[in-house]
Amino acid sequence: MITDREILRLADEVYNDFLSDYLIDCKFEVLPLKKFLKVLEKNGLTQPISTDKPTNKSKEIGVPILIIDNDPKKIYLCNLIMNKIAKKLKKLLQKEFIKAIILHELYHVLNKSVGTRDINIYGLIKSEKRAHAEFKEDHPELAKVLREVKKKLKY
């Protein structure tokens, strides 16, 4: 299991490397599942979560990372979902996966800071394609890691 401290260390490492090419302002926070789901819910990204019984929403929610448009941007990482995905990978790929997904999200932040973003489904698809294309061009080795993860998890 990759600790919260290690996830934040990897996030800071990737962010600092990214800053050498692009100027964006981000903060990272690792959250347990319950708090992560609350952030998703608060931002209209899930159905309300029942508090009267335990939930295992991590099976339904495969999104381990979320960007919130603040100043600075806030990137939330769910430790349980990140580790759930990472544990299906070989030990050597686990940290590379975390680096890759954080870097991919930083391209989303970069694209949002360049212009306005449509919050409809077409805008989201366009943002995903653009972030992935830039990520793949600048970091083909980490893009390959994400492709392997998607294949393995059938995303």
PDB file of C-alpha atoms in Angstrom:
ATOM      1  CA  MET A   1       0.000   0.000   0.000  1.00  0.00           C
ATOM      2  CA  ILE A   2       1.275   3.435  -0.916  1.00  0.00           C
ATOM      3  CA  THR A   3       0.970   5.828   2.031  1.00  0.00           C
ATOM      4  CA  ASP A   4      -0.630   9.266   1.913  1.00  0.00           C
ATOM      5  CA  ARG A   5       2.786  10.775   2.557  1.00  0.00           C
ATOM      6  CA  GLU A   6       4.270   8.915  -0.430  1.00  0.00           C
ATOM      7  CA  ILE A   7       1.352   9.949  -2.690  1.00  0.00           C
ATOM      8  CA  LEU A   8       1.928  13.591  -1.719  1.00  0.00           C
ATOM      9  CA  ARG A   9       5.681  13.234  -2.248  1.00  0.00           C
ATOM     10  CA  LEU A  10       5.066  11.858  -5.753  1.00  0.00           C
ATOM     11  CA  ALA A  11       2.524  14.624  -6.457  1.00  0.00           C
ATOM     12  CA  ASP A  12       5.001  17.311  -5.376  1.00  0.00           C
ATOM     13  CA  GLU A  13       7.773  15.730  -7.441  1.00  0.00           C
ATOM     14  CA  VAL A  14       5.613  15.649 -10.590  1.00  0.00           C
ATOM     15  CA  TYR A  15       4.258  19.156  -9.935  1.00  0.00           C
ATOM     16  CA  ASN A  16       7.738  20.646  -9.467  1.00  0.00           C
ATOM     17  CA  ASP A  17       8.913  19.042 -12.721  1.00  0.00           C
ATOM     18  CA  PHE A  18       5.795  20.356 -14.479  1.00  0.00           C
ATOM     19  CA  LEU A  19       6.499  23.880 -13.182  1.00  0.00           C
ATOM     20  CA  SER A  20       9.772  23.939 -15.081  1.00  0.00           C
ATOM     21  CA  ASP A  21       7.717  24.094 -18.309  1.00  0.00           C
ATOM     22  CA  TYR A  22       4.371  25.582 -17.256  1.00  0.00           C
ATOM     23  CA  LEU A  23       3.320  28.106 -14.650  1.00  0.00           C
ATOM     24  CA  ILE A  24       0.220  26.963 -12.762  1.00  0.00           C
ATOM     25  CA  ASP A  25      -0.725  27.126  -9.097  1.00  0.00           C
ATOM     26  CA  CYS A  26      -2.002  23.886  -7.513  1.00  0.00           C
ATOM     27  CA  LYS A  27      -2.320  22.353  -4.095  1.00  0.00           C
ATOM     28  CA  PHE A  28      -2.682  18.634  -3.417  1.00  0.00           C
ATOM     29  CA  GLU A  29      -4.613  16.826  -0.707  1.00  0.00           C
ATOM     30  CA  VAL A  30      -4.967  13.100  -0.101  1.00  0.00           C
ATOM     31  CA  LEU A  31      -8.359  12.147   1.316  1.00  0.00           C
ATOM     32  CA  PRO A  32      -9.879   8.970   2.720  1.00  0.00           C
ATOM     33  CA  LEU A  33     -12.788   7.583   0.696  1.00  0.00           C
ATOM     34  CA  LYS A  34     -15.574   9.062   2.825  1.00  0.00           C
ATOM     35  CA  LYS A  35     -14.210  12.621   2.579  1.00  0.00           C
ATOM     36  CA  PHE A  36     -13.418  12.185  -1.128  1.00  0.00           C
ATOM     37  CA  LEU A  37     -17.008  11.096  -1.796  1.00  0.00           C
ATOM     38  CA  LYS A  38     -18.266  14.137   0.114  1.00  0.00           C
ATOM     39  CA  VAL A  39     -16.149  16.410  -2.116  1.00  0.00           C
ATOM     40  CA  LEU A  40     -17.497  14.645  -5.220  1.00  0.00           C
ATOM     41  CA  GLU A  41     -21.055  15.001  -3.919  1.00  0.00           C
ATOM     42  CA  LYS A  42     -20.584  18.672  -2.972  1.00  0.00           C
ATOM     43  CA  ASN A  43     -19.430  19.384  -6.518  1.00  0.00           C
ATOM     44  CA  GLY A  44     -22.372  17.577  -8.118  1.00  0.00           C
ATOM     45  CA  LEU A  45     -20.373  14.614  -9.365  1.00  0.00           C
ATOM     46  CA  THR A  46     -22.261  11.844  -7.526  1.00  0.00           C
ATOM     47  CA  GLN A  47     -25.685  11.107  -6.171  1.00  0.00           C
ATOM     48  CA  PRO A  48     -26.151  11.994  -2.479  1.00  0.00           C
ATOM     49  CA  ILE A  49     -24.523   9.436  -0.224  1.00  0.00           C
ATOM     50  CA  SER A  50     -26.549   7.795   2.520  1.00  0.00           C
ATOM     51  CA  THR A  51     -24.904   8.357   5.902  1.00  0.00           C
ATOM     52  CA  ASP A  52     -26.994   5.808   7.799  1.00  0.00           C
ATOM     53  CA  LYS A  53     -25.175   2.765   6.449  1.00  0.00           C
ATOM     54  CA  PRO A  54     -21.603   1.965   5.434  1.00  0.00           C
ATOM     55  CA  THR A  55     -20.896   2.412   1.767  1.00  0.00           C
ATOM     56  CA  ASN A  56     -18.499   0.718  -0.563  1.00  0.00           C
ATOM     57  CA  LYS A  57     -18.754   3.290  -3.328  1.00  0.00           C
ATOM     58  CA  SER A  58     -15.134   2.684  -4.330  1.00  0.00           C
ATOM     59  CA  LYS A  59     -16.421  -0.195  -6.475  1.00  0.00           C
ATOM     60  CA  GLU A  60     -18.724   2.195  -8.318  1.00  0.00           C
ATOM     61  CA  ILE A  61     -16.422   5.213  -8.420  1.00  0.00           C
ATOM     62  CA  GLY A  62     -13.211   4.555 -10.313  1.00  0.00           C
ATOM     63  CA  VAL A  63     -12.138   8.196 -10.282  1.00  0.00           C
ATOM     64  CA  PRO A  64      -9.144   8.471  -7.953  1.00  0.00           C
ATOM     65  CA  ILE A  65      -8.474  12.181  -8.524  1.00  0.00           C
ATOM     66  CA  LEU A  66     -10.500  15.380  -8.760  1.00  0.00           C
ATOM     67  CA  ILE A  67      -9.675  19.000  -9.610  1.00  0.00           C
ATOM     68  CA  ILE A  68     -11.589  21.799  -7.905  1.00  0.00           C
ATOM     69  CA  ASP A  69     -11.446  25.251  -9.488  1.00  0.00           C
ATOM     70  CA  ASN A  70     -10.237  27.486  -6.696  1.00  0.00           C
ATOM     71  CA  ASP A  71      -7.359  29.874  -6.532  1.00  0.00           C
ATOM     72  CA  PRO A  72      -5.077  27.982  -6.341  1.00  0.00           C
ATOM     73  CA  LYS A  73      -6.552  24.898  -7.987  1.00  0.00           C
ATOM     74  CA  LYS A  74      -7.026  22.049  -5.545  1.00  0.00           C
ATOM     75  CA  ILE A  75      -6.329  18.493  -6.631  1.00  0.00           C
ATOM     76  CA  TYR A  76      -7.850  15.850  -4.366  1.00  0.00           C
ATOM     77  CA  LEU A  77      -6.528  12.298  -4.459  1.00  0.00           C
ATOM     78  CA  CYS A  78      -8.416   9.402  -2.867  1.00  0.00           C
ATOM     79  CA  ASN A  79      -5.959   7.124  -1.094  1.00  0.00           C
ATOM     80  CA  LEU A  80      -8.255   4.070  -1.164  1.00  0.00           C
ATOM     81  CA  ILE A  81      -9.121   4.288  -4.859  1.00  0.00           C
ATOM     82  CA  MET A  82      -5.509   5.108  -5.857  1.00  0.00           C
ATOM     83  CA  ASN A  83      -4.265   2.087  -3.900  1.00  0.00           C
ATOM     84  CA  LYS A  84      -7.080  -0.132  -5.188  1.00  0.00           C
ATOM     85  CA  ILE A  85      -5.974   0.562  -8.747  1.00  0.00           C
ATOM     86  CA  ALA A  86      -2.242   0.513  -7.955  1.00  0.00           C
ATOM     87  CA  LYS A  87      -2.366  -2.871  -6.214  1.00  0.00           C
ATOM     88  CA  LYS A  88      -3.476  -4.487  -9.483  1.00  0.00           C
ATOM     89  CA  LEU A  89      -0.189  -3.386 -11.049  1.00  0.00           C
ATOM     90  CA  LYS A  90       3.298  -4.746 -10.727  1.00  0.00           C
ATOM     91  CA  LYS A  91       5.221  -3.141  -7.877  1.00  0.00           C
ATOM     92  CA  LEU A  92       7.450  -1.205 -10.283  1.00  0.00           C
ATOM     93  CA  LEU A  93       4.456   0.337 -12.066  1.00  0.00           C
ATOM     94  CA  GLN A  94       2.527   1.455  -8.982  1.00  0.00           C
ATOM     95  CA  LYS A  95       4.419   4.707  -8.405  1.00  0.00           C
ATOM     96  CA  GLU A  96       4.643   5.357 -12.136  1.00  0.00           C
ATOM     97  CA  PHE A  97       0.843   5.045 -12.330  1.00  0.00           C
ATOM     98  CA  ILE A  98       0.414   7.638  -9.579  1.00  0.00           C
ATOM     99  CA  LYS A  99       2.860   9.989 -11.279  1.00  0.00           C
ATOM    100  CA  ALA A 100       1.124   9.488 -14.628  1.00  0.00           C
ATOM    101  CA  ILE A 101      -2.379  10.193 -13.374  1.00  0.00           C
ATOM    102  CA  ILE A 102      -1.248  13.312 -11.492  1.00  0.00           C
ATOM    103  CA  LEU A 103       0.614  14.597 -14.535  1.00  0.00           C
ATOM    104  CA  HIS A 104      -2.407  13.934 -16.740  1.00  0.00           C
ATOM    105  CA  GLU A 105      -4.551  16.015 -14.361  1.00  0.00           C
ATOM    106  CA  LEU A 106      -1.997  18.823 -14.376  1.00  0.00           C
ATOM    107  CA  TYR A 107      -2.577  19.099 -18.134  1.00  0.00           C
ATOM    108  CA  HIS A 108      -6.281  19.553 -17.393  1.00  0.00           C
ATOM    109  CA  VAL A 109      -5.394  22.352 -14.964  1.00  0.00           C
ATOM    110  CA  LEU A 110      -3.131  23.924 -17.580  1.00  0.00           C
ATOM    111  CA  ASN A 111      -5.846  23.787 -20.236  1.00  0.00           C
ATOM    112  CA  LYS A 112      -8.426  25.278 -17.868  1.00  0.00           C
ATOM    113  CA  SER A 113      -6.103  28.159 -17.023  1.00  0.00           C
ATOM    114  CA  VAL A 114      -5.557  28.944 -20.725  1.00  0.00           C
ATOM    115  CA  GLY A 115      -9.253  29.426 -21.512  1.00  0.00           C
ATOM    116  CA  THR A 116     -12.760  28.761 -20.321  1.00  0.00           C
ATOM    117  CA  ARG A 117     -13.996  25.200 -20.105  1.00  0.00           C
ATOM    118  CA  ASP A 118     -17.389  23.935 -21.176  1.00  0.00           C
ATOM    119  CA  ILE A 119     -18.971  21.914 -18.383  1.00  0.00           C
ATOM    120  CA  ASN A 120     -21.192  19.934 -20.730  1.00  0.00           C
ATOM    121  CA  ILE A 121     -20.338  16.437 -21.929  1.00  0.00           C
ATOM    122  CA  TYR A 122     -18.767  17.709 -25.162  1.00  0.00           C
ATOM    123  CA  GLY A 123     -16.530  20.113 -23.257  1.00  0.00           C
ATOM    124  CA  LEU A 124     -15.436  17.344 -20.916  1.00  0.00           C
ATOM    125  CA  ILE A 125     -14.610  15.008 -23.814  1.00  0.00           C
ATOM    126  CA  LYS A 126     -12.706  17.787 -25.596  1.00  0.00           C
ATOM    127  CA  SER A 127     -10.765  18.549 -22.386  1.00  0.00           C
ATOM    128  CA  GLU A 128      -9.922  14.865 -21.922  1.00  0.00           C
ATOM    129  CA  LYS A 129      -8.701  14.472 -25.503  1.00  0.00           C
ATOM    130  CA  ARG A 130      -6.617  17.633 -25.353  1.00  0.00           C
ATOM    131  CA  ALA A 131      -5.038  16.782 -21.981  1.00  0.00           C
ATOM    132  CA  HIS A 132      -4.282  13.246 -23.137  1.00  0.00           C
ATOM    133  CA  ALA A 133      -2.729  14.403 -26.425  1.00  0.00           C
ATOM    134  CA  GLU A 134      -0.447  16.914 -24.690  1.00  0.00           C
ATOM    135  CA  PHE A 135       0.427  14.431 -21.959  1.00  0.00           C
ATOM    136  CA  LYS A 136       1.226  11.720 -24.522  1.00  0.00           C
ATOM    137  CA  GLU A 137       3.387  14.080 -26.578  1.00  0.00           C
ATOM    138  CA  ASP A 138       5.407  15.393 -23.615  1.00  0.00           C
ATOM    139  CA  HIS A 139       5.593  12.157 -21.569  1.00  0.00           C
ATOM    140  CA  PRO A 140       5.138   9.113 -23.832  1.00  0.00           C
ATOM    141  CA  GLU A 141       6.544   6.692 -21.223  1.00  0.00           C
ATOM    142  CA  LEU A 142       3.990   7.702 -18.576  1.00  0.00           C
ATOM    143  CA  ALA A 143       1.191   7.821 -21.166  1.00  0.00           C
ATOM    144  CA  LYS A 144       2.028   4.195 -21.903  1.00  0.00           C
ATOM    145  CA  VAL A 145       1.622   3.380 -18.189  1.00  0.00           C
ATOM    146  CA  LEU A 146      -1.890   4.910 -18.179  1.00  0.00           C
ATOM    147  CA  ARG A 147      -2.807   2.977 -21.341  1.00  0.00           C
ATOM    148  CA  GLU A 148      -1.704  -0.264 -19.685  1.00  0.00           C
ATOM    149  CA  VAL A 149      -3.729   0.542 -16.566  1.00  0.00           C
ATOM    150  CA  LYS A 150      -6.830   1.315 -18.634  1.00  0.00           C
ATOM    151  CA  LYS A 151      -6.441  -1.972 -20.525  1.00  0.00           C
ATOM    152  CA  LYS A 152      -5.905  -3.931 -17.336  1.00  0.00           C
ATOM    153  CA  LEU A 153      -8.915  -2.336 -15.616  1.00  0.00           C
ATOM    154  CA  LYS A 154     -11.016  -2.206 -18.802  1.00  0.00           C
ATOM    155  CA  TYR A 155     -11.778   1.534 -18.571  1.00  0.00           C
TER     156      TYR A 155
END
